[in-house]
């Protein structure tokens, strides 16, 4: 079973954005009991696929965490496009 590409892409974009801020990704990992090594590999683009359950858990944590919700930018939405 694979996760829908659109939410997966949103997750990747969010993790990449979080990775740019010192300690934010590590704190997110600890707060939500997620493996930091997996988050870092996704953020760096080293992991092209992620287990469905892990991806669901990451997306759920991103959606409920007020500190990181600003990184949940859906590039498919017109208001988030630049140009």
Tab-separated table of C-alpha atoms in Angstrom:
chain	number	residue	atom	x	y	z
A	1	UNK	CA	0.000	0.000	0.000
A	2	UNK	CA	1.388	3.420	-0.872
A	3	UNK	CA	0.446	6.808	0.458
A	4	UNK	CA	-1.162	9.362	-1.848
A	5	UNK	CA	1.637	11.414	-3.438
A	6	UNK	CA	0.110	14.804	-2.618
A	7	UNK	CA	0.139	14.437	1.211
A	8	UNK	CA	3.539	12.747	0.978
A	9	UNK	CA	4.939	15.717	-0.952
A	10	UNK	CA	3.475	18.109	1.639
A	11	UNK	CA	5.209	16.080	4.374
A	12	UNK	CA	8.554	16.234	2.548
A	13	UNK	CA	8.233	19.997	2.022
A	14	UNK	CA	7.415	20.517	5.712
A	15	UNK	CA	10.337	18.412	6.930
A	16	UNK	CA	12.748	20.190	4.562
A	17	UNK	CA	11.589	23.544	5.910
A	18	UNK	CA	11.902	22.417	9.512
A	19	UNK	CA	15.388	21.032	8.872
A	20	UNK	CA	16.607	24.562	8.078
A	21	UNK	CA	15.989	25.676	11.682
A	22	UNK	CA	18.465	24.493	14.310
A	23	UNK	CA	16.928	21.966	16.655
A	24	UNK	CA	13.363	22.207	15.342
A	25	UNK	CA	13.343	18.822	13.623
A	26	UNK	CA	15.026	17.146	16.613
A	27	UNK	CA	12.506	18.685	19.040
A	28	UNK	CA	9.640	17.609	16.765
A	29	UNK	CA	11.093	14.088	16.710
A	30	UNK	CA	11.278	13.892	20.512
A	31	UNK	CA	7.886	15.513	21.085
A	32	UNK	CA	6.059	13.048	18.820
A	33	UNK	CA	8.254	9.988	19.439
A	34	UNK	CA	9.342	9.799	15.800
A	35	UNK	CA	12.730	8.457	14.666
A	36	UNK	CA	14.990	11.465	14.062
A	37	UNK	CA	17.135	9.508	11.597
A	38	UNK	CA	14.079	8.839	9.413
A	39	UNK	CA	12.952	12.480	9.546
A	40	UNK	CA	16.431	13.717	8.613
A	41	UNK	CA	16.696	11.273	5.678
A	42	UNK	CA	13.313	12.424	4.361
A	43	UNK	CA	14.243	16.099	4.830
A	44	UNK	CA	17.537	15.639	2.972
A	45	UNK	CA	15.835	13.775	0.135
A	46	UNK	CA	17.740	10.559	0.834
A	47	UNK	CA	14.537	8.550	1.288
A	48	UNK	CA	12.283	8.385	-1.738
A	49	UNK	CA	9.692	6.190	-0.054
A	50	UNK	CA	8.502	5.828	3.501
A	51	UNK	CA	6.455	3.069	5.133
A	52	UNK	CA	2.762	3.979	4.983
A	53	UNK	CA	2.209	3.857	8.767
A	54	UNK	CA	5.298	5.996	9.445
A	55	UNK	CA	4.180	8.568	6.870
A	56	UNK	CA	0.686	8.671	8.414
A	57	UNK	CA	2.162	9.220	11.879
A	58	UNK	CA	4.441	12.031	10.639
A	59	UNK	CA	1.597	13.767	8.777
A	60	UNK	CA	-0.675	13.476	11.797
A	61	UNK	CA	1.995	14.955	14.068
A	62	UNK	CA	2.617	17.813	11.612
A	63	UNK	CA	-1.077	18.665	11.491
A	64	UNK	CA	-1.588	18.746	15.273
A	65	UNK	CA	1.614	20.582	16.251
A	66	UNK	CA	0.992	24.343	16.337
A	67	UNK	CA	4.722	25.067	16.404
A	68	UNK	CA	5.308	23.522	12.976
A	69	UNK	CA	1.986	24.004	11.155
A	70	UNK	CA	3.428	26.937	9.221
A	71	UNK	CA	5.594	24.417	7.363
A	72	UNK	CA	2.508	22.592	6.059
A	73	UNK	CA	2.313	24.437	2.770
A	74	UNK	CA	0.476	22.568	0.064
A	75	UNK	CA	2.145	23.523	-3.232
A	76	UNK	CA	-0.953	22.446	-5.164
A	77	UNK	CA	-3.123	25.167	-3.608
A	78	UNK	CA	-3.316	28.406	-5.661
A	79	UNK	CA	-2.760	30.686	-2.643
A	80	UNK	CA	0.587	28.963	-1.991
A	81	UNK	CA	1.985	29.357	-5.499
A	82	UNK	CA	4.568	31.992	-6.229
A	83	UNK	CA	5.009	33.572	-9.582
